[in-house]
């Protein structure tokens, strides 16, 4: 399916729930056994900052979505998602993830 029709693959990251534990990164590497000089999934830790008087953590997951597409086609519940202890990752079609993200502090990666 094409991205423009909302059917392309998308990975949703809830920025409020992600703890930056590197579980998704480890799960991806464990599942696919790619070399350590490659990154298919990477967690970027950012410096904490204050919003409305509260300290916030900010972590960003950086997936390589052409790899995610192949993984998702083989298993719609990949280990990076099911193994996330915070439940911060979800994967599906772009239209599904857009609905899931409504009213939440999320980022969506598409391929």
Coordinates of C-alpha atoms in Angstrom, one line a residue:
X1 CA 0.0 0.0 0.0
X2 CA 1.0 3.6 -0.5
X3 CA 1.9 5.9 2.3
X4 CA -0.6 8.5 1.0
X5 CA -3.6 6.3 1.5
X6 CA -2.9 5.7 5.2
X7 CA -2.0 2.1 4.7
X8 CA 1.8 2.3 4.9
X9 CA 3.6 0.9 7.9
X10 CA 4.0 3.3 10.9
X11 CA 5.7 3.0 14.3
X12 CA 4.2 5.1 17.1
X13 CA 6.3 6.1 20.1
X14 CA 4.6 7.6 23.1
X15 CA 7.1 10.2 24.3
X16 CA 5.5 10.4 27.8
X17 CA 5.8 6.6 28.4
X18 CA 9.2 5.8 26.9
X19 CA 11.8 5.4 29.7
X20 CA 14.8 5.1 27.4
X21 CA 15.6 1.6 28.5
X22 CA 17.0 0.4 25.1
X23 CA 14.7 -2.6 25.2
X24 CA 13.4 -2.1 21.7
X25 CA 17.0 -1.7 20.4
X26 CA 18.1 -4.9 22.1
X27 CA 15.0 -6.7 20.9
X28 CA 15.6 -5.7 17.3
X29 CA 19.3 -6.7 17.5
X30 CA 18.3 -10.1 19.1
X31 CA 15.7 -10.8 16.5
X32 CA 17.7 -10.0 13.4
X33 CA 21.3 -10.5 14.6
X34 CA 22.7 -7.7 12.5
X35 CA 26.3 -6.5 13.1
X36 CA 27.1 -3.9 15.7
X37 CA 28.3 -1.4 13.1
X38 CA 24.6 -1.3 11.8
X39 CA 21.7 0.4 13.5
X40 CA 18.2 -0.8 12.6
X41 CA 16.7 0.6 15.8
X42 CA 18.4 3.2 18.0
X43 CA 17.3 4.9 21.2
X44 CA 18.5 8.6 21.5
X45 CA 18.6 9.9 25.0
X46 CA 18.1 13.6 25.4
X47 CA 18.8 15.8 28.3
X48 CA 16.0 16.3 30.8
X49 CA 14.2 19.6 30.7
X50 CA 11.4 21.4 32.7
X51 CA 7.9 21.9 31.3
X52 CA 5.3 23.7 33.4
X53 CA 7.5 23.3 36.5
X54 CA 7.9 19.5 36.0
X55 CA 11.1 17.7 35.0
X56 CA 10.6 15.7 31.8
X57 CA 12.7 13.0 30.2
X58 CA 12.8 12.8 26.5
X59 CA 13.9 9.8 24.6
X60 CA 13.5 9.2 20.9
X61 CA 13.5 5.9 19.1
X62 CA 15.1 6.1 15.6
X63 CA 13.9 3.1 13.5
X64 CA 15.0 2.1 10.0
X65 CA 11.5 1.6 8.7
X66 CA 12.2 -0.4 5.6
X67 CA 13.5 -3.1 8.1
X68 CA 10.4 -2.6 10.3
X69 CA 8.2 -3.2 7.3
X70 CA 9.8 -6.6 6.6
X71 CA 9.6 -7.5 10.3
X72 CA 6.0 -6.4 10.6
X73 CA 5.0 -8.4 7.5
X74 CA 6.5 -11.5 9.1
X75 CA 5.0 -10.8 12.6
X76 CA 2.5 -8.0 13.3
X77 CA 3.6 -8.2 17.0
X78 CA 7.3 -7.8 16.8
X79 CA 9.5 -8.2 19.9
X80 CA 10.5 -4.5 19.9
X81 CA 6.8 -3.7 20.6
X82 CA 5.7 -6.6 22.7
X83 CA 8.9 -6.4 24.8
X84 CA 8.6 -2.7 25.6
X85 CA 8.2 -2.7 29.4
X86 CA 6.5 0.7 29.3
X87 CA 4.2 -0.1 26.4
X88 CA 5.5 3.0 24.6
X89 CA 5.8 1.4 21.1
X90 CA 3.0 0.4 18.8
X91 CA 3.2 -0.6 15.1
X92 CA 0.5 -0.8 12.4
X93 CA -0.8 1.1 9.5
X94 CA -0.4 4.8 9.4
X95 CA -4.1 5.4 9.7
X96 CA -4.3 3.1 12.8
X97 CA -1.3 4.9 14.5
X98 CA -2.7 8.3 13.7
X99 CA -5.9 7.4 15.5
X100 CA -3.9 5.9 18.4
X101 CA -1.8 9.1 18.7
X102 CA -4.8 11.5 19.1
X103 CA -4.6 13.5 22.3
X104 CA -1.2 12.0 23.3
X105 CA 2.4 13.2 23.2
X106 CA 3.6 10.9 20.4
X107 CA 5.8 10.7 17.4
X108 CA 5.0 8.6 14.4
X109 CA 7.6 7.2 12.0
X110 CA 6.3 6.1 8.6
X111 CA 7.7 4.1 5.7

